């Protein structure tokens, strides 16, 4: 038997598009990996008491096992979720003494702490059970109505995620449902969607009753999402079949980031890295330093945006810059060589190109980039004509550089 789930996000900001609803997607990804649970509905509702009541009534008549509600528990006038639930269930609000004392102790040193606000945020419906909130102020609720469990959480993603991971999953999900991934996403790069499909066509056809396969192309590669059509089948065995055909193009799974994959390899091999960037403007360095423990391998970088900086700090002669051009394979290689020497690292990477929207020529159009890597006697320079849109150009360039490095050192 499959238990159905509905996810409800509340807020005018979500309806109007000023705030992106990441909560419902996050909850769906967490829940969909449990066997015998199926997500059947996702709703976004405005801050309107009558609309909340109407939609809740509709859902409670659809035989959902779980309804997850986020948003509208804050202290302002438009936070009306508790009032709407109070109206629907015809019950009162009651102070939760434990949460009230917790908040008083937590905020007793704050001069601006409002005791009445803290008290209001500690109230829940009389027919509900509290869901602790250790990251914020508003107390969550669990309401059991007939055969449906309703979980009400704040809209702040950090607070919601902690409630979900620390309380809801261990107390209401793991105890009753088996965790077995029903989806796995293969992250590929360096190959077109059509070529991947051709390589997997026979495998997909021969397994179509047990498994689903979706191709999700993007600027940086193709995601291939494998899913269970029959929950008694083994996704692990199907993944192995797929990997036999396309494993050379797969760099990670699910939410992996290519820079994190590269980081792990560099740390495991005790290699150090330095970067010289021009058109990417420090974006490679930013993505590297977003990774915890990047200090174990990343020594530093120079953003040599102008020819003057290339000459002064990367020791590239003005003659070379004039003869070959700043955007050239020769300059890219010198940048990688010289940053490696200057910072005394195992690896040097460089980027130089034209991100646009202007600056291109007939010989070197907007989108042209040269990426160079120098590593223990290996010197690689590649020319690419990437998407000539400034933000996407940098994103694709960084991904391409990391993949070049991954292939070289893996």
Short mmCIF file of C-alpha atoms in Angstrom, two decimals:
data_model
loop_
_atom_site.label_atom_id
_atom_site.label_comp_id
_atom_site.label_asym_id
_atom_site.label_seq_id
_atom_site.Cartn_x
_atom_site.Cartn_y
_atom_site.Cartn_z
CA UNK A 1 0.00 0.00 0.00
CA UNK A 2 1.24 3.47 -0.93
CA UNK A 3 0.72 6.41 1.45
CA UNK A 4 0.14 9.74 -0.26
CA UNK A 5 1.69 13.08 0.69
CA UNK A 6 0.66 16.70 0.09
CA UNK A 7 3.00 19.67 0.55
CA UNK A 8 1.56 23.15 1.16
CA UNK A 9 3.53 26.41 1.09
CA UNK A 10 1.83 29.52 2.46
CA UNK A 11 2.72 33.14 1.68
CA UNK A 12 1.88 36.06 -0.61
CA UNK A 13 5.59 36.48 -1.34
CA UNK A 14 5.62 32.98 -2.85
CA UNK A 15 2.48 33.58 -4.90
CA UNK A 16 3.85 36.87 -6.30
CA UNK A 17 7.26 35.42 -7.10
CA UNK A 18 9.27 37.68 -4.79
CA UNK A 19 10.44 34.64 -2.79
CA UNK A 20 11.28 31.30 -4.39
CA UNK A 21 9.62 28.32 -2.78
CA UNK A 22 12.55 26.03 -2.03
CA UNK A 23 10.84 24.38 0.94
CA UNK A 24 8.41 22.22 -1.04
CA UNK A 25 11.16 20.94 -3.35
CA UNK A 26 13.41 20.13 -0.41
CA UNK A 27 10.65 18.27 1.46
CA UNK A 28 9.71 16.36 -1.69
CA UNK A 29 13.29 15.23 -2.26
CA UNK A 30 13.56 14.03 1.34
CA UNK A 31 10.26 12.16 1.36
CA UNK A 32 10.35 10.59 -2.11
CA UNK A 33 13.24 8.30 -1.12
CA UNK A 34 11.10 6.31 1.31
CA UNK A 35 9.47 3.15 0.04
CA UNK A 36 5.66 3.19 0.07
CA UNK A 37 5.41 7.01 0.22
CA UNK A 38 4.25 8.96 -2.82
CA UNK A 39 4.01 12.74 -3.27
CA UNK A 40 0.71 13.49 -4.96
CA UNK A 41 0.18 17.21 -4.49
CA UNK A 42 2.11 20.48 -4.02
CA UNK A 43 0.18 23.68 -3.38
CA UNK A 44 1.09 27.33 -2.86
CA UNK A 45 -1.50 29.39 -0.98
CA UNK A 46 -1.68 33.11 -0.25
CA UNK A 47 -1.91 34.62 3.22
CA UNK A 48 -5.68 34.34 3.25
CA UNK A 49 -7.45 32.60 6.12
CA UNK A 50 -10.44 31.44 4.10
CA UNK A 51 -8.29 30.08 1.29
CA UNK A 52 -6.13 28.14 3.76
CA UNK A 53 -9.25 26.66 5.37
CA UNK A 54 -10.78 25.71 1.98
CA UNK A 55 -7.60 24.08 0.66
CA UNK A 56 -7.02 22.18 3.90
CA UNK A 57 -10.58 20.89 3.86
CA UNK A 58 -10.11 19.69 0.29
CA UNK A 59 -6.86 17.88 1.13
CA UNK A 60 -8.29 16.23 4.24
CA UNK A 61 -11.02 14.71 2.07
CA UNK A 62 -8.47 13.19 -0.34
CA UNK A 63 -7.09 10.46 1.96
CA UNK A 64 -3.56 11.86 2.41
CA UNK A 65 -1.44 10.19 5.05
CA UNK A 66 0.81 13.23 5.51
CA UNK A 67 0.30 16.94 4.87
CA UNK A 68 3.34 19.17 5.31
CA UNK A 69 2.62 22.89 5.73
CA UNK A 70 5.28 25.61 5.80
CA UNK A 71 4.92 29.34 6.33
CA UNK A 72 2.76 31.80 8.19
CA UNK A 73 3.89 31.11 11.77
CA UNK A 74 5.79 34.36 12.32
CA UNK A 75 4.86 37.32 14.55
CA UNK A 76 3.54 39.78 11.93
CA UNK A 77 0.01 40.58 10.78
CA UNK A 78 0.23 38.40 7.67
CA UNK A 79 1.25 35.26 9.60
CA UNK A 80 -2.19 33.71 9.91
CA UNK A 81 -1.62 29.96 9.56
CA UNK A 82 -2.34 29.22 13.24
CA UNK A 83 -5.52 31.29 13.15
CA UNK A 84 -6.69 29.48 10.02
CA UNK A 85 -6.06 26.08 11.61
CA UNK A 86 -7.75 27.22 14.81
CA UNK A 87 -10.80 28.18 12.78
CA UNK A 88 -10.85 24.93 10.79
CA UNK A 89 -10.50 22.61 13.78
CA UNK A 90 -12.65 24.81 16.04
CA UNK A 91 -10.17 24.72 18.92
CA UNK A 92 -8.13 27.09 21.08
CA UNK A 93 -4.46 28.02 21.30
CA UNK A 94 -2.54 27.04 24.42
CA UNK A 95 0.85 28.16 25.70
CA UNK A 96 3.57 25.52 25.52
CA UNK A 97 5.44 26.16 28.78
CA UNK A 98 8.59 24.30 27.77
CA UNK A 99 9.10 26.35 24.60
CA UNK A 100 8.21 29.59 26.37
CA UNK A 101 10.82 28.99 29.09
CA UNK A 102 13.36 27.93 26.45
CA UNK A 103 12.88 31.19 24.55
CA UNK A 104 12.94 33.30 27.74
CA UNK A 105 16.28 31.78 28.72
CA UNK A 106 17.63 32.08 25.19
CA UNK A 107 16.74 35.76 24.78
CA UNK A 108 16.92 37.05 28.37
CA UNK A 109 20.09 39.03 27.57
CA UNK A 110 18.49 40.76 24.55
CA UNK A 111 17.22 44.21 25.53
CA UNK A 112 14.87 44.21 22.52
CA UNK A 113 13.29 40.85 23.39
CA UNK A 114 9.49 41.17 23.48
CA UNK A 115 7.99 38.87 26.12
CA UNK A 116 4.52 39.05 24.55
CA UNK A 117 5.94 38.11 21.15
CA UNK A 118 7.79 35.17 22.67
CA UNK A 119 4.60 34.07 24.38
CA UNK A 120 2.58 34.23 21.16
CA UNK A 121 5.22 32.24 19.26
CA UNK A 122 5.04 29.56 21.97
CA UNK A 123 1.32 28.91 21.49
CA UNK A 124 -0.02 25.91 19.60
CA UNK A 125 -3.42 24.36 18.97
CA UNK A 126 -4.84 22.43 21.92
CA UNK A 127 -5.26 19.31 19.78
CA UNK A 128 -1.68 19.40 18.47
CA UNK A 129 1.70 18.11 19.58
CA UNK A 130 4.69 20.52 19.58
CA UNK A 131 7.51 20.27 17.07
CA UNK A 132 10.62 21.81 18.70
CA UNK A 133 12.33 24.70 16.95
CA UNK A 134 15.95 25.11 18.04
CA UNK A 135 16.87 27.47 15.19
CA UNK A 136 14.15 30.08 15.57
CA UNK A 137 11.22 31.29 17.62
CA UNK A 138 7.99 29.87 16.19
CA UNK A 139 6.97 26.49 17.60
CA UNK A 140 5.85 23.88 15.08
CA UNK A 141 2.85 21.57 15.40
CA UNK A 142 1.75 18.05 14.56
CA UNK A 143 -2.01 17.54 14.24
CA UNK A 144 -3.53 14.10 13.78
CA UNK A 145 -6.91 14.22 12.12
CA UNK A 146 -8.57 10.87 11.38
CA UNK A 147 -5.87 9.04 9.37
CA UNK A 148 -3.91 12.15 8.36
CA UNK A 149 -0.88 13.65 10.11
CA UNK A 150 -0.49 17.38 9.52
CA UNK A 151 2.92 18.92 10.19
CA UNK A 152 3.01 22.72 10.46
CA UNK A 153 6.43 24.39 10.26
CA UNK A 154 7.86 27.90 9.80
CA UNK A 155 8.69 29.06 6.29
CA UNK A 156 12.30 29.92 7.16
CA UNK A 157 14.25 27.13 5.40
CA UNK A 158 16.85 26.68 8.14
CA UNK A 159 14.20 26.27 10.83
CA UNK A 160 12.03 23.99 8.69
CA UNK A 161 14.94 21.72 7.73
CA UNK A 162 16.06 21.24 11.32
CA UNK A 163 12.52 20.41 12.43
CA UNK A 164 12.17 17.96 9.57
CA UNK A 165 15.53 16.23 10.03
CA UNK A 166 15.68 16.25 13.83
CA UNK A 167 12.07 15.52 14.71
CA UNK A 168 9.73 14.55 11.88
CA UNK A 169 11.94 12.06 10.03
CA UNK A 170 13.10 10.08 13.10
CA UNK A 171 9.73 10.10 14.90
CA UNK A 172 7.21 9.70 12.09
CA UNK A 173 8.96 8.47 8.95
CA UNK A 174 11.93 6.23 9.69
CA UNK A 175 10.04 4.19 12.26
CA UNK A 176 7.37 3.13 9.77
CA UNK A 177 8.90 3.35 6.28
CA UNK A 178 11.94 1.75 4.71
CA UNK A 179 14.50 4.13 3.29
CA UNK A 180 15.52 2.92 -0.14
CA UNK A 181 16.38 5.45 -2.84
CA UNK A 182 13.71 5.48 -5.51
CA UNK A 183 15.71 7.92 -7.61
CA UNK A 184 19.36 8.47 -8.37
CA UNK A 185 20.75 11.17 -10.63
CA UNK A 186 23.89 10.61 -12.68
CA UNK A 187 25.80 13.81 -13.45
CA UNK A 188 27.51 13.75 -16.83
CA UNK A 189 29.59 16.25 -18.73
CA UNK A 190 31.39 16.47 -22.04
CA UNK A 191 28.72 14.66 -24.09
CA UNK A 192 25.44 15.58 -25.75
CA UNK A 193 22.03 14.31 -24.65
CA UNK A 194 21.42 12.60 -28.01
CA UNK A 195 24.71 10.68 -27.78
CA UNK A 196 23.92 9.53 -24.25
CA UNK A 197 20.49 8.36 -25.30
CA UNK A 198 21.94 6.38 -28.19
CA UNK A 199 24.38 4.66 -25.83
CA UNK A 200 21.60 3.77 -23.38
CA UNK A 201 18.72 3.05 -25.74
CA UNK A 202 18.86 -0.74 -25.50
CA UNK A 203 19.32 -0.70 -21.72
CA UNK A 204 16.34 1.64 -21.28
CA UNK A 205 14.08 -0.43 -23.54
CA UNK A 206 14.91 -3.77 -21.93
CA UNK A 207 14.23 -2.40 -18.41
CA UNK A 208 11.28 -0.08 -19.07
CA UNK A 209 8.82 -2.03 -16.89
CA UNK A 210 10.96 -1.75 -13.76
CA UNK A 211 12.75 1.59 -14.21
CA UNK A 212 12.29 5.11 -15.56
CA UNK A 213 15.00 7.21 -17.20
CA UNK A 214 14.85 10.99 -17.67
CA UNK A 215 17.40 13.16 -19.49
CA UNK A 216 17.80 16.67 -18.06
CA UNK A 217 20.19 18.77 -20.19
CA UNK A 218 21.79 21.99 -18.94
CA UNK A 219 24.59 24.32 -19.96
CA UNK A 220 27.17 22.34 -18.00
CA UNK A 221 26.08 18.80 -18.84
CA UNK A 222 23.26 16.28 -18.82
CA UNK A 223 21.67 14.86 -15.70
CA UNK A 224 20.25 11.36 -16.10
CA UNK A 225 17.64 10.57 -13.47
CA UNK A 226 17.02 6.88 -12.86
CA UNK A 227 13.82 5.97 -11.04
CA UNK A 228 11.83 2.96 -9.91
CA UNK A 229 8.69 2.12 -11.84
CA UNK A 230 8.37 -1.05 -9.75
CA UNK A 231 9.29 -0.45 -6.09
CA UNK A 232 10.28 -4.11 -5.71
CA UNK A 233 13.12 -3.69 -8.24
CA UNK A 234 16.74 -2.83 -7.39
CA UNK A 235 17.87 0.61 -8.47
CA UNK A 236 21.47 -0.24 -7.59
CA UNK A 237 21.63 -3.06 -10.14
CA UNK A 238 20.11 -0.86 -12.85
CA UNK A 239 22.61 1.91 -12.10
CA UNK A 240 25.43 -0.58 -12.64
CA UNK A 241 24.03 -1.48 -16.07
CA UNK A 242 23.84 2.19 -17.04
CA UNK A 243 27.34 2.93 -15.78
CA UNK A 244 28.79 0.15 -17.94
CA UNK A 245 27.71 2.18 -20.97
CA UNK A 246 28.39 5.78 -19.93
CA UNK A 247 30.66 5.60 -16.86
CA UNK A 248 33.44 7.58 -18.55
CA UNK A 249 31.18 10.65 -18.71
CA UNK A 250 29.81 10.48 -15.16
CA UNK A 251 31.55 12.72 -12.63
CA UNK A 252 29.14 12.49 -9.70
CA UNK A 253 25.69 11.72 -8.36
CA UNK A 254 22.61 13.60 -7.14
CA UNK A 255 23.71 16.92 -5.59
CA UNK A 256 27.47 16.53 -6.07
CA UNK A 257 29.34 19.59 -7.32
CA UNK A 258 32.22 19.10 -9.70
CA UNK A 259 34.51 21.35 -7.64
CA UNK A 260 33.84 19.16 -4.60
CA UNK A 261 34.76 16.06 -6.60
CA UNK A 262 38.00 17.75 -7.66
CA UNK A 263 38.63 18.88 -4.08
CA UNK A 264 38.39 15.32 -2.77
CA UNK A 265 40.86 14.08 -5.38
CA UNK A 266 43.34 16.88 -4.62
CA UNK A 267 43.18 16.22 -0.88
CA UNK A 268 43.50 12.45 -1.30
CA UNK A 269 46.52 12.86 -3.58
CA UNK A 270 48.06 15.64 -1.43
CA UNK A 271 48.23 18.02 -4.39
CA UNK A 272 48.26 21.82 -4.23
CA UNK A 273 46.55 24.24 -6.60
CA UNK A 274 46.88 27.85 -7.69
CA UNK A 275 44.77 29.75 -10.22
CA UNK A 276 45.30 32.69 -12.59
CA UNK A 277 42.00 34.11 -13.85
CA UNK A 278 41.15 36.76 -16.37
CA UNK A 279 37.64 36.59 -17.88
CA UNK A 280 36.24 34.47 -15.03
CA UNK A 281 37.07 37.27 -12.59
CA UNK A 282 37.79 35.08 -9.56
CA UNK A 283 34.80 32.76 -10.05
CA UNK A 284 36.91 29.58 -10.03
CA UNK A 285 38.58 30.72 -6.82
CA UNK A 286 35.21 31.56 -5.28
CA UNK A 287 33.80 28.11 -6.01
CA UNK A 288 36.92 26.42 -4.68
CA UNK A 289 36.89 28.40 -1.43
CA UNK A 290 33.18 27.65 -0.94
CA UNK A 291 34.30 24.09 -0.17
CA UNK A 292 35.18 23.20 3.43
CA UNK A 293 38.85 22.24 3.86
CA UNK A 294 39.88 23.91 0.59
CA UNK A 295 42.81 25.41 2.52
CA UNK A 296 44.35 21.93 2.46
CA UNK A 297 45.07 22.25 -1.26
CA UNK A 298 44.25 25.75 -2.53
CA UNK A 299 47.16 28.15 -2.09
CA UNK A 300 45.80 31.26 -3.81
CA UNK A 301 45.05 33.05 -7.04
CA UNK A 302 45.58 36.20 -9.06
CA UNK A 303 42.75 37.85 -10.98
CA UNK A 304 44.74 39.37 -13.82
CA UNK A 305 41.92 41.15 -15.58
CA UNK A 306 44.08 43.75 -17.31
CA UNK A 307 47.21 43.34 -19.41
CA UNK A 308 49.07 45.46 -16.89
CA UNK A 309 48.42 42.93 -14.13
CA UNK A 310 49.29 40.03 -16.44
CA UNK A 311 52.60 41.72 -17.12
CA UNK A 312 53.39 42.96 -13.62
CA UNK A 313 52.29 40.00 -11.49
CA UNK A 314 52.31 37.05 -13.89
CA UNK A 315 55.49 38.02 -15.73
CA UNK A 316 53.96 37.90 -19.20
CA UNK A 317 55.89 40.20 -21.50
CA UNK A 318 54.14 43.07 -23.22
CA UNK A 319 55.57 41.74 -26.49
CA UNK A 320 53.70 38.43 -26.11
CA UNK A 321 50.52 40.22 -25.07
CA UNK A 322 50.78 42.46 -28.13
CA UNK A 323 51.75 39.74 -30.63
CA UNK A 324 49.44 36.95 -29.48
CA UNK A 325 46.73 38.89 -27.68
CA UNK A 326 45.61 38.51 -24.07
CA UNK A 327 43.00 36.02 -25.26
CA UNK A 328 45.22 33.33 -26.72
CA UNK A 329 46.49 29.85 -26.02
CA UNK A 330 50.01 31.17 -25.60
CA UNK A 331 49.02 33.64 -22.88
CA UNK A 332 46.79 31.07 -21.14
CA UNK A 333 49.72 28.63 -20.94
CA UNK A 334 52.08 31.29 -19.59
CA UNK A 335 49.51 32.28 -16.98
CA UNK A 336 49.20 28.68 -15.77
CA UNK A 337 52.97 28.11 -15.82
CA UNK A 338 53.80 31.29 -13.99
CA UNK A 339 51.12 31.07 -11.30
CA UNK A 340 52.31 27.56 -10.51
CA UNK A 341 55.91 28.75 -10.21
CA UNK A 342 55.07 31.91 -8.31
CA UNK A 343 52.91 30.09 -5.72
CA UNK A 344 55.03 26.91 -5.76
CA UNK A 345 52.09 24.54 -6.31
CA UNK A 346 51.72 21.18 -8.00
CA UNK A 347 49.05 22.51 -10.36
CA UNK A 348 48.41 25.81 -12.07
CA UNK A 349 45.18 26.66 -13.90
CA UNK A 350 44.39 29.70 -15.99
CA UNK A 351 41.46 31.18 -17.89
CA UNK A 352 41.49 33.98 -20.44
CA UNK A 353 38.63 34.80 -22.78
CA UNK A 354 35.84 37.11 -23.88
CA UNK A 355 32.70 36.82 -21.75
CA UNK A 356 30.91 39.64 -23.57
CA UNK A 357 28.65 41.23 -24.38
CA UNK A 358 31.26 43.23 -26.31
CA UNK A 359 34.94 42.79 -27.10
CA UNK A 360 34.74 40.08 -29.71
CA UNK A 361 36.29 40.10 -33.17
CA UNK A 362 35.93 37.98 -36.29
CA UNK A 363 38.91 35.88 -35.29
CA UNK A 364 38.06 35.81 -31.58
CA UNK A 365 34.30 36.03 -31.12
CA UNK A 366 32.45 36.67 -27.88
CA UNK A 367 32.41 33.38 -25.97
CA UNK A 368 35.94 32.35 -26.93
CA UNK A 369 38.04 31.16 -24.00
CA UNK A 370 41.36 29.43 -23.46
CA UNK A 371 41.85 27.22 -20.41
CA UNK A 372 45.30 25.94 -19.50
CA UNK A 373 46.48 23.47 -16.87
CA UNK A 374 50.08 22.72 -15.91
CA UNK A 375 50.76 19.66 -13.77
CA UNK A 376 53.98 17.67 -13.33
CA UNK A 377 55.20 17.84 -16.89
CA UNK A 378 51.72 17.93 -18.40
CA UNK A 379 50.74 21.13 -20.18
CA UNK A 380 47.21 21.30 -21.55
CA UNK A 381 45.69 24.25 -23.40
CA UNK A 382 42.19 24.05 -24.87
CA UNK A 383 40.16 26.50 -26.88
CA UNK A 384 36.39 26.68 -26.43
CA UNK A 385 33.62 28.77 -27.94
CA UNK A 386 31.10 28.84 -25.11
CA UNK A 387 27.68 30.46 -24.79
CA UNK A 388 28.23 34.19 -25.46
CA UNK A 389 26.21 35.36 -22.45
CA UNK A 390 28.35 36.83 -19.69
CA UNK A 391 26.99 35.02 -16.62
CA UNK A 392 26.54 31.66 -18.33
CA UNK A 393 29.92 31.95 -20.02
CA UNK A 394 31.66 32.17 -16.66
CA UNK A 395 29.61 29.33 -15.18
CA UNK A 396 30.35 27.00 -18.10
CA UNK A 397 34.02 28.06 -18.16
CA UNK A 398 34.46 27.19 -14.48
CA UNK A 399 32.74 23.84 -14.90
CA UNK A 400 34.87 23.06 -17.95
CA UNK A 401 38.09 23.98 -16.15
CA UNK A 402 37.22 21.78 -13.16
CA UNK A 403 36.35 18.88 -15.45
CA UNK A 404 39.65 19.25 -17.33
CA UNK A 405 41.45 19.13 -14.00
CA UNK A 406 39.38 16.13 -12.84
CA UNK A 407 40.26 14.14 -15.96
CA UNK A 408 43.94 15.02 -15.66
CA UNK A 409 44.44 14.04 -12.01
CA UNK A 410 41.84 11.34 -11.34
#
